[in-house]
Coordinates of C-alpha atoms in Angstrom, one line a residue:
X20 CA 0.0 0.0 0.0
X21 CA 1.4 3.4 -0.8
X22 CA 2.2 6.3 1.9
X23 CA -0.7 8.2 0.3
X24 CA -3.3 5.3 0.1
X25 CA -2.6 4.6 3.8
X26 CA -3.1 8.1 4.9
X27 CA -6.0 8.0 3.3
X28 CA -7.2 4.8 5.3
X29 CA -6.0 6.8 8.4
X30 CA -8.1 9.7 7.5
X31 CA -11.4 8.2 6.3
X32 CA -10.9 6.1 9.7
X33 CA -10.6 9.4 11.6
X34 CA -13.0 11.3 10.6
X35 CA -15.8 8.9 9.9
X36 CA -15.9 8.0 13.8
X37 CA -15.3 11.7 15.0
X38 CA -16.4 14.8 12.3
X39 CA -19.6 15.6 11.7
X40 CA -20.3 18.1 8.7
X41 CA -20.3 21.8 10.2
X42 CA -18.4 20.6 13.2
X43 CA -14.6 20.6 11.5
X44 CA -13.8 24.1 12.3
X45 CA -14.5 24.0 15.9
X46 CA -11.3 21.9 16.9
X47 CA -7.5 23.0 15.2
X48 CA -5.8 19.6 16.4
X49 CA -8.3 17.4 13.7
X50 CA -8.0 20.6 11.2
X51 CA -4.2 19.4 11.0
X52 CA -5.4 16.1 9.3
X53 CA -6.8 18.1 6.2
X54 CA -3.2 19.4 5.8
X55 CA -2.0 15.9 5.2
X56 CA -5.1 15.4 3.2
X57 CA -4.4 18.5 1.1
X58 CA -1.3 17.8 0.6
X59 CA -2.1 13.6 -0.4
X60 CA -4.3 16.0 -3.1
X61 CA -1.5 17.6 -4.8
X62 CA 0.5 14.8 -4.9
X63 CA -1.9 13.0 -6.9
X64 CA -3.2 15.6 -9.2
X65 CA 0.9 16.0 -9.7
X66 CA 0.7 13.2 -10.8
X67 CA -2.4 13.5 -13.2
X68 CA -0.6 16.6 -15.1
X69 CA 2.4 14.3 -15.8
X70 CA 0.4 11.5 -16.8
X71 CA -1.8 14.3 -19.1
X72 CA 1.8 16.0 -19.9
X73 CA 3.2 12.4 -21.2
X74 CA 0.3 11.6 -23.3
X75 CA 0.5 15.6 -25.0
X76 CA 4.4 14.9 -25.7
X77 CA 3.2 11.4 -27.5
X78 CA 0.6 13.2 -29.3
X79 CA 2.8 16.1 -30.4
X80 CA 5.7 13.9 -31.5
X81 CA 3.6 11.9 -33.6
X82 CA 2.0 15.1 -35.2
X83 CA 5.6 16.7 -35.6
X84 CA 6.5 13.4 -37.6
X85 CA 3.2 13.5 -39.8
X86 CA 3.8 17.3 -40.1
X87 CA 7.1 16.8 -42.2
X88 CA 6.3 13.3 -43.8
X89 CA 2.8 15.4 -44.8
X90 CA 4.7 18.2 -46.1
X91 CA 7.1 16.4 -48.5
X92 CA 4.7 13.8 -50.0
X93 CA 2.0 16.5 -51.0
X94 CA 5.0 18.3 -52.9
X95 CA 4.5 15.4 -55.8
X96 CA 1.9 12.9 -55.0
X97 CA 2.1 10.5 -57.5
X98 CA 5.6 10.6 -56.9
X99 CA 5.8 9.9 -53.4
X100 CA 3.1 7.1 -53.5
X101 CA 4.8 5.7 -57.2
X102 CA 7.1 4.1 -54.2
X103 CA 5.0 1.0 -53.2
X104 CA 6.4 1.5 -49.0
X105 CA 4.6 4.7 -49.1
X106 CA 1.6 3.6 -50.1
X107 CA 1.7 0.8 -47.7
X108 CA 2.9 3.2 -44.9
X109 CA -0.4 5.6 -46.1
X110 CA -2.9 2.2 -46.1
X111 CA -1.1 1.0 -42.3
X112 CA -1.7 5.0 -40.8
X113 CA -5.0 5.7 -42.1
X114 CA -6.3 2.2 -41.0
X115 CA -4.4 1.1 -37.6
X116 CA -2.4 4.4 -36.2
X117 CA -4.9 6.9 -36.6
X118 CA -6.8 4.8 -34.4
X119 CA -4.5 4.3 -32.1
X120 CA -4.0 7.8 -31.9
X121 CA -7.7 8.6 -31.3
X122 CA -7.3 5.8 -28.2
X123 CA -4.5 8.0 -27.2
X124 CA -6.4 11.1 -26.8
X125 CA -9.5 9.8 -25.3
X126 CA -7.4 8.2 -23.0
X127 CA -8.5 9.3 -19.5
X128 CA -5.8 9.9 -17.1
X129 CA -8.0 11.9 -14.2
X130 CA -9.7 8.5 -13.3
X131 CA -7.1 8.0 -9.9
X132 CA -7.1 11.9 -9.2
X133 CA -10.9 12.3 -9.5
X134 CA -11.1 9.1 -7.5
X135 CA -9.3 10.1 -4.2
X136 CA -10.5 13.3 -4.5
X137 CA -13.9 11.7 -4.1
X138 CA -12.9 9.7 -1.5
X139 CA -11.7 12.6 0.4
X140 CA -14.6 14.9 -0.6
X141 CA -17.2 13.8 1.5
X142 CA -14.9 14.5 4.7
X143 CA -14.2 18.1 3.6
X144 CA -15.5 21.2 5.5
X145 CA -19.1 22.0 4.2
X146 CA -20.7 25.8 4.1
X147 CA -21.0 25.6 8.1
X148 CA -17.8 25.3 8.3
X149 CA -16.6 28.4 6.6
X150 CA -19.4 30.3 7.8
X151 CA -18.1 29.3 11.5
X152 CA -14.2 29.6 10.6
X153 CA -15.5 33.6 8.7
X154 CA -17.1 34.6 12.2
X155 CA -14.6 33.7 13.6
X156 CA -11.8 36.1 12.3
X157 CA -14.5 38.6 12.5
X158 CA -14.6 37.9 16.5
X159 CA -10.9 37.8 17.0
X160 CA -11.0 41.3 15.0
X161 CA -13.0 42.8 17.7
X162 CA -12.3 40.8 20.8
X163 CA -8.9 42.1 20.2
X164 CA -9.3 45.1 18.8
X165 CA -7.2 44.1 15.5
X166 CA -8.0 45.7 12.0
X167 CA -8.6 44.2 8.7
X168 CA -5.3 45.6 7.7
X169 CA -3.7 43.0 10.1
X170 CA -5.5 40.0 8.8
X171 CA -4.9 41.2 4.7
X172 CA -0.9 41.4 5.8
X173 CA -0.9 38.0 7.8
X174 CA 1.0 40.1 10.7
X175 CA -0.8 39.0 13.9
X176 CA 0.8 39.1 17.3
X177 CA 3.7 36.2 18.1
X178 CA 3.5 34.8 14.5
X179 CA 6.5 33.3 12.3
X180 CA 7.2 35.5 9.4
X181 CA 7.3 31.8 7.3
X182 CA 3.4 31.4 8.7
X183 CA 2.0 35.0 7.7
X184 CA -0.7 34.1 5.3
X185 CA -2.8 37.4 3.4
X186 CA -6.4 38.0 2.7
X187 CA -7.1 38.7 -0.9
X188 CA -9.5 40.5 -2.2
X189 CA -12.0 37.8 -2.2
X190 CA -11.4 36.7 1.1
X191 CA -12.3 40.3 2.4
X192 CA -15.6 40.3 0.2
X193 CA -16.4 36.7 1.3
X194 CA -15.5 37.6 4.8
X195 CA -18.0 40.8 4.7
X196 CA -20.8 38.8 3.1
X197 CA -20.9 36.2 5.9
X198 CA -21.3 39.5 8.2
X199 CA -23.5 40.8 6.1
X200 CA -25.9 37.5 6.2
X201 CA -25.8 37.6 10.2
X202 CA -27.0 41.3 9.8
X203 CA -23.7 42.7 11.4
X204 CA -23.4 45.5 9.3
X205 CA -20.9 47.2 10.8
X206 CA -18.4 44.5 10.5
X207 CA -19.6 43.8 6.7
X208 CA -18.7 47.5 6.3
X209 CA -15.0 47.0 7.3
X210 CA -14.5 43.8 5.4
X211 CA -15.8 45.5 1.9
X212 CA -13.8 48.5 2.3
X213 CA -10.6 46.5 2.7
X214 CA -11.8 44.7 -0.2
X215 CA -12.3 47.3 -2.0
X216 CA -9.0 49.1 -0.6
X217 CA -7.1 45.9 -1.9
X218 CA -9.2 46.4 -5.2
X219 CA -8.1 49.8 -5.5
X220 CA -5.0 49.2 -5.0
X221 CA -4.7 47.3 -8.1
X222 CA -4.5 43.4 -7.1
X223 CA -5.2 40.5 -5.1
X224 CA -3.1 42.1 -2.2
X225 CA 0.0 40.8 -1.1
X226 CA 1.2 37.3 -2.2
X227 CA 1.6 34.7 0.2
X228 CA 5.2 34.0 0.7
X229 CA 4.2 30.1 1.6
X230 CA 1.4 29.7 -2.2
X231 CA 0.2 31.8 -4.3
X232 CA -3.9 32.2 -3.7
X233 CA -5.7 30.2 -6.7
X234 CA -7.8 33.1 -7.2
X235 CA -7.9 31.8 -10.9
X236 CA -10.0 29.2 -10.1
X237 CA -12.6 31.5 -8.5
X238 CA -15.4 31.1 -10.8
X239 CA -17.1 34.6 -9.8
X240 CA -14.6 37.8 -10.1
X241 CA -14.8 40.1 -7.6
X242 CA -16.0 43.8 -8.8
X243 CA -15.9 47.0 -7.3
X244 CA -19.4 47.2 -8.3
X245 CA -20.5 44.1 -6.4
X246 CA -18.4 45.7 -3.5
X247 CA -20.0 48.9 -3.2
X248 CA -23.3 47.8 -3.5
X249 CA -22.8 46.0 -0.3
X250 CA -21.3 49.0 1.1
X251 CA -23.5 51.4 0.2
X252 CA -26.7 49.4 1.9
X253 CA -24.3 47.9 4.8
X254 CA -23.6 52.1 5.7
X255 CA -27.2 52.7 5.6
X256 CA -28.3 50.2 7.6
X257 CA -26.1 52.3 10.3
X258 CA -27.5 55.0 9.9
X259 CA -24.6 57.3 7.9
X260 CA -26.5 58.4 4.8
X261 CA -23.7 60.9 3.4
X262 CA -21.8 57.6 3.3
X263 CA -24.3 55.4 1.6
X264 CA -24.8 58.3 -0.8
X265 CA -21.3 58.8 -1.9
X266 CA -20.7 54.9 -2.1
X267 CA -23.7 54.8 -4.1
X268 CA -22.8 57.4 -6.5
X269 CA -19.4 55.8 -6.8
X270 CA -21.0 52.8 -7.9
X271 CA -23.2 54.6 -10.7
X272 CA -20.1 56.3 -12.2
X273 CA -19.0 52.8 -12.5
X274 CA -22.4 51.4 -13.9
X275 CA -25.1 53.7 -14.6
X276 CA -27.0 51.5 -15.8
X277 CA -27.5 49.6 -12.1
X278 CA -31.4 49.3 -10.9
X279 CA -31.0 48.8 -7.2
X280 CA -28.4 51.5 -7.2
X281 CA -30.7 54.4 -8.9
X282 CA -33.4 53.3 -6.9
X283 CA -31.3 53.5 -3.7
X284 CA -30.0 57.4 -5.1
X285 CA -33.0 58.6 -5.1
X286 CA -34.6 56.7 -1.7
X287 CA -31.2 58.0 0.3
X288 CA -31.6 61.1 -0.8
X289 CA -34.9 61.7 0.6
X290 CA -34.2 59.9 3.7
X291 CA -30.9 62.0 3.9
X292 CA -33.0 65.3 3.4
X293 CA -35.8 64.4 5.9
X294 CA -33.0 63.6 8.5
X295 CA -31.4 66.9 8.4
X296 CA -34.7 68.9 8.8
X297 CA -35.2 66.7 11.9
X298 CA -32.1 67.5 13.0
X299 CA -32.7 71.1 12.7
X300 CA -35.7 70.7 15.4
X301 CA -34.4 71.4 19.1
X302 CA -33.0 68.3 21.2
X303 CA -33.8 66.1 18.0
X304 CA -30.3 66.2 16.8
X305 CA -28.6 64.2 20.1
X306 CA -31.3 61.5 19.9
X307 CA -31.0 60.6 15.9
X308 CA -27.0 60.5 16.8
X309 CA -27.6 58.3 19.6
X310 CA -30.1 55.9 17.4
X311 CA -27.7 56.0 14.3
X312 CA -24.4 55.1 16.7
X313 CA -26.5 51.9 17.9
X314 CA -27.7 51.0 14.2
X315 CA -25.9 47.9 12.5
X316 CA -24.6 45.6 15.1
X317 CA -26.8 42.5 15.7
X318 CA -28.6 43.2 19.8
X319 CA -25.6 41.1 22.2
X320 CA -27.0 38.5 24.3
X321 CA -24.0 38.9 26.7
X322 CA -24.1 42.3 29.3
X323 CA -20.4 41.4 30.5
X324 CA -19.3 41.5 26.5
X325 CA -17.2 44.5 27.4
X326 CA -15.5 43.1 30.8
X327 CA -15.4 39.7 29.0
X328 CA -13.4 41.6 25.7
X329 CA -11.0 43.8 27.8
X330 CA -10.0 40.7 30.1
X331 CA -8.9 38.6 27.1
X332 CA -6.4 41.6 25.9
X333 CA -5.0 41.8 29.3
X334 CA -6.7 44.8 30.3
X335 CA -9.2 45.7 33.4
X336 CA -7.3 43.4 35.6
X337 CA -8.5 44.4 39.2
X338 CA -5.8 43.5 41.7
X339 CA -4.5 46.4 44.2
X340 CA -0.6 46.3 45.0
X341 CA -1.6 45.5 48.7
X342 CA -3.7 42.4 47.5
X343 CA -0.9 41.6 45.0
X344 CA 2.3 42.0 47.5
X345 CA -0.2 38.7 49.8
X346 CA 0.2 36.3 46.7
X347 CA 3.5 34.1 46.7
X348 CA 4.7 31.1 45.3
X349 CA 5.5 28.1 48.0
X350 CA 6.8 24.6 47.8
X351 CA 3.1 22.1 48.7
X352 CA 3.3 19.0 49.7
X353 CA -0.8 19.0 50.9
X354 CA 0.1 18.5 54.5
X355 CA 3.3 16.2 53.9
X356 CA 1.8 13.9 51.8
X357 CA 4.0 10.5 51.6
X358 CA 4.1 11.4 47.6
X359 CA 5.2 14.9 47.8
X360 CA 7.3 15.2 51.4
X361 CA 10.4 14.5 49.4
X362 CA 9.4 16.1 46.0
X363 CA 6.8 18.8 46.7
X364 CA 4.8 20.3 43.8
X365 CA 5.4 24.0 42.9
X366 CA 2.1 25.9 43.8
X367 CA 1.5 29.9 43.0
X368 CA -1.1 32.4 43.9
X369 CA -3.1 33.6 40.5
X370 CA -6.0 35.3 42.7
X371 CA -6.8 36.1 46.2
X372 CA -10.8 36.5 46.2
X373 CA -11.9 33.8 45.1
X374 CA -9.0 31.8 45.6
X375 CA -7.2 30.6 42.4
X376 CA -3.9 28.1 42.4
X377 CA -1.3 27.4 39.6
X378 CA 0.2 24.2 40.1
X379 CA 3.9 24.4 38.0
X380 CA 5.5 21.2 35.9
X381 CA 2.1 19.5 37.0
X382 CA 2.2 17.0 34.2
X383 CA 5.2 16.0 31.5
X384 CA 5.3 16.2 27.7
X385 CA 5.0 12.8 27.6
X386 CA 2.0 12.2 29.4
X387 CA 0.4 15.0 27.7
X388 CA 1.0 13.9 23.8
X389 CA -0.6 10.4 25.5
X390 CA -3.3 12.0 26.6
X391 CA -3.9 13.7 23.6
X392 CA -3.3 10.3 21.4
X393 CA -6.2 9.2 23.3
X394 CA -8.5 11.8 23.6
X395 CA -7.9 13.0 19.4
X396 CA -10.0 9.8 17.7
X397 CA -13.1 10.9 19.9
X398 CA -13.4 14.3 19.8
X399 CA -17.0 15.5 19.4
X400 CA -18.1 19.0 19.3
X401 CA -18.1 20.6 22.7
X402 CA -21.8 20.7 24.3
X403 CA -23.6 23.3 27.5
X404 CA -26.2 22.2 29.1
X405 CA -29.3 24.5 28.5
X406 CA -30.3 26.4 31.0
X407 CA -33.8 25.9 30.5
X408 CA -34.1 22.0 29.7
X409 CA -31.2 20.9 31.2
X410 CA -30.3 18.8 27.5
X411 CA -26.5 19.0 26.2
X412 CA -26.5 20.8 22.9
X413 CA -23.9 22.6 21.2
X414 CA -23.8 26.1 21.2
X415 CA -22.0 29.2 19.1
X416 CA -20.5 30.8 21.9
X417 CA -18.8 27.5 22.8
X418 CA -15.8 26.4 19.8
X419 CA -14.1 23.3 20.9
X420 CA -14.1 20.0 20.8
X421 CA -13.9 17.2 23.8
X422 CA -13.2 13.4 24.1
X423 CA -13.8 12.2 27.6
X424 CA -11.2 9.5 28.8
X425 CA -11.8 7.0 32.1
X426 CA -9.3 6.0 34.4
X427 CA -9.3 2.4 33.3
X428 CA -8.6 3.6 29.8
X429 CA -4.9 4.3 30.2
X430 CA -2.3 4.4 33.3
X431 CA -1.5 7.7 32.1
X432 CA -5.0 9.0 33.0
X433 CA -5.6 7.2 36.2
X434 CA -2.1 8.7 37.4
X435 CA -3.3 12.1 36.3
X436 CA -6.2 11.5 38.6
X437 CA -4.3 10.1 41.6
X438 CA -2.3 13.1 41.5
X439 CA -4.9 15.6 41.1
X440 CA -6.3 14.0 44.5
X441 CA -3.3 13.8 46.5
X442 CA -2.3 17.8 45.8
X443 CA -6.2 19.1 46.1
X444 CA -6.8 16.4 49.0
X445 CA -10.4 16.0 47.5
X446 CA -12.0 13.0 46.5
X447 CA -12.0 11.8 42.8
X448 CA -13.7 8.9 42.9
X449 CA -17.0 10.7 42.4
X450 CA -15.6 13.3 40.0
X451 CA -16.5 13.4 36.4
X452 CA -13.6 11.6 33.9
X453 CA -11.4 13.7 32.1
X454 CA -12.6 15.7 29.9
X455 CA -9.7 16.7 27.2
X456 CA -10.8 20.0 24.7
X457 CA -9.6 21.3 21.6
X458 CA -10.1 24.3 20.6
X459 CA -10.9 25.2 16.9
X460 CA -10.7 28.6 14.7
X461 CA -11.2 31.5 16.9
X462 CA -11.8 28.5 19.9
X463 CA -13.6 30.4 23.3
X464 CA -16.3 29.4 25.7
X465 CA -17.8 32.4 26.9
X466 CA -18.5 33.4 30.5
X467 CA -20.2 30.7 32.3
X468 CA -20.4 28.6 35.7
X469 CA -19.0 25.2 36.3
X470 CA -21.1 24.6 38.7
X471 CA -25.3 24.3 38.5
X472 CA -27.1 26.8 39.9
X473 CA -30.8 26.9 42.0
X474 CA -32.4 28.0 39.0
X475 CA -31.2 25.8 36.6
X476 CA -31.9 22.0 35.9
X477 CA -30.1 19.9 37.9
X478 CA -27.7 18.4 35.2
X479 CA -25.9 16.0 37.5
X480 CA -28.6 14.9 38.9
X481 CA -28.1 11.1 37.4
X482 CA -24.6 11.1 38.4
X483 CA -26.1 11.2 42.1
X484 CA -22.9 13.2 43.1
X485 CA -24.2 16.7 43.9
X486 CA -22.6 19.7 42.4
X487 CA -19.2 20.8 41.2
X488 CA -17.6 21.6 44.2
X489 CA -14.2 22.5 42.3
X490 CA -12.7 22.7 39.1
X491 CA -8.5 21.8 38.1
X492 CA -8.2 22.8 34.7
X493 CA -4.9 21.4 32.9
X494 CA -3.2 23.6 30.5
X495 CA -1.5 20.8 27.7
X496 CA 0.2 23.3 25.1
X497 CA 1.0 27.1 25.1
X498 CA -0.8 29.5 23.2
X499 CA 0.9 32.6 21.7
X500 CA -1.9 34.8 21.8
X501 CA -4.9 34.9 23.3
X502 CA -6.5 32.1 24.4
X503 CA -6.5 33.2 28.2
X504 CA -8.8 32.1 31.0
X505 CA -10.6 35.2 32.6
X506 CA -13.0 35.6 35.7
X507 CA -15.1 38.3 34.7
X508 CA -16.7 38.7 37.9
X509 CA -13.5 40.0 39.5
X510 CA -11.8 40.7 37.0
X511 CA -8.8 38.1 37.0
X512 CA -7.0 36.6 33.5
X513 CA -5.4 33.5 34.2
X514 CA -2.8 32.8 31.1
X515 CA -2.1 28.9 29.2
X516 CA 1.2 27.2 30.5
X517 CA 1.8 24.1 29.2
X518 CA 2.4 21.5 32.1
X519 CA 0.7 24.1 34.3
X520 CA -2.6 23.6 36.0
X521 CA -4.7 26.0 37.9
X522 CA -7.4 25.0 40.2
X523 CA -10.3 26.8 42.5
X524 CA -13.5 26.1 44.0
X525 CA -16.6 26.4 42.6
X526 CA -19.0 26.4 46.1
X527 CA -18.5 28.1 49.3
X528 CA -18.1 25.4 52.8
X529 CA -22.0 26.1 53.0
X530 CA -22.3 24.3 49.5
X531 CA -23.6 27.7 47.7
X532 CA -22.2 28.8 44.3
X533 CA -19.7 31.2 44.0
X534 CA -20.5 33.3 41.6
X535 CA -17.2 35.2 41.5
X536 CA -15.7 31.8 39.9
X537 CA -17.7 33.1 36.7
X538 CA -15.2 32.8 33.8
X539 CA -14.6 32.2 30.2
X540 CA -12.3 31.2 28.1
X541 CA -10.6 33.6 25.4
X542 CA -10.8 33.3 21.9
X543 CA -7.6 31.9 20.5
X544 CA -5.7 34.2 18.5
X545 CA -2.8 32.3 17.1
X546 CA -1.8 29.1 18.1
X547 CA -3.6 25.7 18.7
X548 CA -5.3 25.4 22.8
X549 CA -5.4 21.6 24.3
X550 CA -6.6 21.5 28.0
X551 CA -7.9 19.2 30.2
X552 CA -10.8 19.5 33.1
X553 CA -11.6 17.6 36.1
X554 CA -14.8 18.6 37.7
X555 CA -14.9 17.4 41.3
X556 CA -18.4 16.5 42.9
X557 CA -19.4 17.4 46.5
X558 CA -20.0 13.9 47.2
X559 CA -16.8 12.5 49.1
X560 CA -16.0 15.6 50.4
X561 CA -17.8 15.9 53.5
X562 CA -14.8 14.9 55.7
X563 CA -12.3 16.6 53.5
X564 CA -13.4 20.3 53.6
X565 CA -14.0 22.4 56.3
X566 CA -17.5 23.0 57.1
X567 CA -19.0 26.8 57.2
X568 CA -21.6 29.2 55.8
X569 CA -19.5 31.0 53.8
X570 CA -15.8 31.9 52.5
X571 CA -15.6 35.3 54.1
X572 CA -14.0 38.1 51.6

């Protein structure tokens, strides 16, 4: 079997048991397969264009030879056939090689090319998937307050210069239509312009130093036309009508023929004129501001989008010097343990209120790729529990994927357990297994609770364990940028180490839920974010904890 048929086997293997269609952007570890798959691709339609170039180079060396044999016999036909090898040569072409030649040409030599690419096909991102991958870029645009000229020059924070990949032209306009579908106008207005910047500027954009972009293959060409007719509505819809009008009257110098764009003259001129005589009126002037500034944004289900945003670029962080000067860094050993008296773990301070611990060199390399050998066949796409129903259903604000792993699966995982339990002291017995996430394009969970509140269905209530009394979350790779975890209660950012883990309680003594241990995790700017959870249940614990009301501030 060849390297590229096995591959193949690998990857239908892989993905048949673990993608679903829609699902393939939400997890960058199983994206890495198309890669190989991508490249399995070129290799064989490499190897179609030879195929196609050897049977030209036949075809044209038999031509060349007709050409001049041709050429010299029609000089003095009866001369050249008066020799009786010509006319048996003439007899032989006419009846045998000619149509041997025709077999030549209708030869087809795309059967193995089209063939794995059909195999392959079926596993390949759908629209869902570029949809989700497009919104994506358009969150990490404003969740850390990049611009588009950033993502057209490929120059995003901690990034190899031999990784920078550009937006062309129809990436931009692609980009600002999947905006412009979800009704985000304002974001649709950025994309088009730097389409139309790129556009202007007379290209594609930069050139990608890795491949050149097979904008030739594009079946529909990009137009400044098509551009600022998106723009021109996409402006309006916020409100800015000297905008829309000159976009619109661009576009007409362009094509005055367009329909929707005469129509739309005419309409924001009116609307434009009616505007400014309400403006004129007393007090009106503020209030049509204040409407047009709110105009083109889709309504945010999220009132701590702000807090949530700012903590993810490091900024809002709410320590005081005092508070700061009381964390510290100590050798733990969990009340001389027998397994850490001699070799204590390395514990740090990340937050005072609620309490929040780092645990250093926590796991090795080694045990981490295991885990992650394990966990990568089963990834599914991440799920929350609704807060209504209490079912487990994927949501947009959640893009990862998980594999849960049992103790008995591995020894690597039932070590990881044992020594999660012998630094917290808590009980694991009745803790859920370990869940291992993946995070995909733009990967975050947004602010939620680990633990179930009063209000809420009682999601664990099968597991007969009671609640999640406290969280260790396992960092298994760094992440360049972004990616952090954040409380967004009290305003703490807790950045991925690899090897690191940090850990905090979720309930006070009294068994209520803490809601200050509300937190989120970041969107993932560069890099590719593997963590692990283990979410420890009250049951167990009742001889373990301290018993009390409540953690006092």
């Amino acid at each position: 079997v060849s390297l590229s048929a096995g591959w193949m086997v690998i990857f239908i293997l892989l993905f048949s048991s673990s993608s679903a269609h829609g699902d393939i952007f939400t997890s960058i570890g199983q994206m890495t397969d198309l890669l190989f798959v991508e490249k399995d691709l070129v290799s064989s339609l490499k190897d179609y264009i030879r195929a196609e170039e050897s049977k030209l180079e036949q075809i044209k060396k038999w031509a060349d030879k007709l050409d001049v044999l041709s050429a010299a016999a029609t000089l003095d036909p009866e001369a050249f056939l008066g020799h009786p090898v010509n006319a048996f040569k003439l007899m032989k072409r006419l009846n045998t090689e000619w149509g041997e030649l025709e077999s030549l040409v209708l030869t087809d030599t795309s059967h193995a090319f089209i063939s794995n690419l059909t195999i392959h096909r079926q596993h390949f991102p759908n629209d869902e998937d570029q949809t989700g991958a497009a919104k994506a870029l358009t969150r990490l645009l404003e969740t850390y307050r990049l611009d588009t000229d950033t993502f057209s020059s490929g120059e995003l924070p901690d990034t190899y210069t031999h990784t920078h990949t550009h937006t062309q032209i129809h990436d931009c306009f692609d980009l600002g239509k999947v905006a412009y579908s979800e009704a985000d106008y304002y974001h649709t207005e950025l994309w088009m312009i730097q389409a139309l910047k790129q556009l202007d500027a007379g290209g594609g954009g930069a050139v990608d130093a890795v491949a050149v972009d097979a904008v030739a293959v594009d079946a529909v060409a990009v137009d400044a036309v098509t551009i600022l007719d998106y723009l021109s509505y996409s402006v309006y819809q916020q409100g800015a009508l000297e905008r829309a009008l000159d976009f619109t009257r661009r576009l007409l110098a362009l094509d005055p023929t367009h329909q929707r764009a005469n129509g739309n003259l005419k309409y924001f001129e009116f609307q434009l004129a009616k505007q400014r005589k309400a403006e004129e009126s007393e007090g009106e002037e503020g209030e049509a501001r204040k409407r047009r500034e709110t105009r083109g944004r889709p309504p945010d289900y999220l009132p701590e989008r702000k807090k949530y945003e700012q903590l993810c670029r490091g900024e809002g962080i709410r320590m005081t010097p005092r508070r700061q000067s009381r964390l510290f860094c100590r050798y733990h050993d969990n009340n001389r343990h027998p397994m850490y008296v001699i070799g204590p773990v390395k514990q740090e301070d990340e937050w005072d209120r609620p309490r929040i611990l780092r645990y250093h060199d926590i796991v090795s390399d080694a045990e981490i790729e295991r885990v992650k050998e394990l966990a990568k066949p089963r990834l599914r796409r991440a799920t929350i529990s609704n807060p209504v129903t209490g079912v487990l259903e994927p949501a947009h604000y959640r893009i990862s994927k998980s594999a849960w792993l049992g103790a008995f699966e591995h020894p690597v995982v039932d070590r990881i357990n044992q020594r999660i339990e012998d630094v917290t002291g808590l009980d694991v017995t009745t803790a859920e297994e370990l869940q291992v996430a993946n995070y995909g394009v733009g990967g975050q969970y947004e602010p939620h609770f680990d633990f179930r509140r009063k209000d809420e269905p009682d999601a664990f209530e099968e597991l007969g364990t009671g609640n999640r009394i406290a969280t260790w979350l396992l960092y298994m790779s760094d992440v360049p940028a972004g990616g952090a975890t954040v409380f967004t209660d009290v305003g703490a950012a807790v950045w991925p180490k690899k090897g690191t883990a940090v850990f905090w309680y979720n309930l006070f003594p009294s068994g209520e839920g803490d809601d200050r241990t509300r937190h989120a995790a970041c969107p993932v700017l560069v890099g590719n974010k593997w963590v692990s959870n283990k979410w420890i249940h009250e049951r167990g614990q009742e001889f373990r904890r301290r018993c009390g009301l409540r953690e006092t501030d």
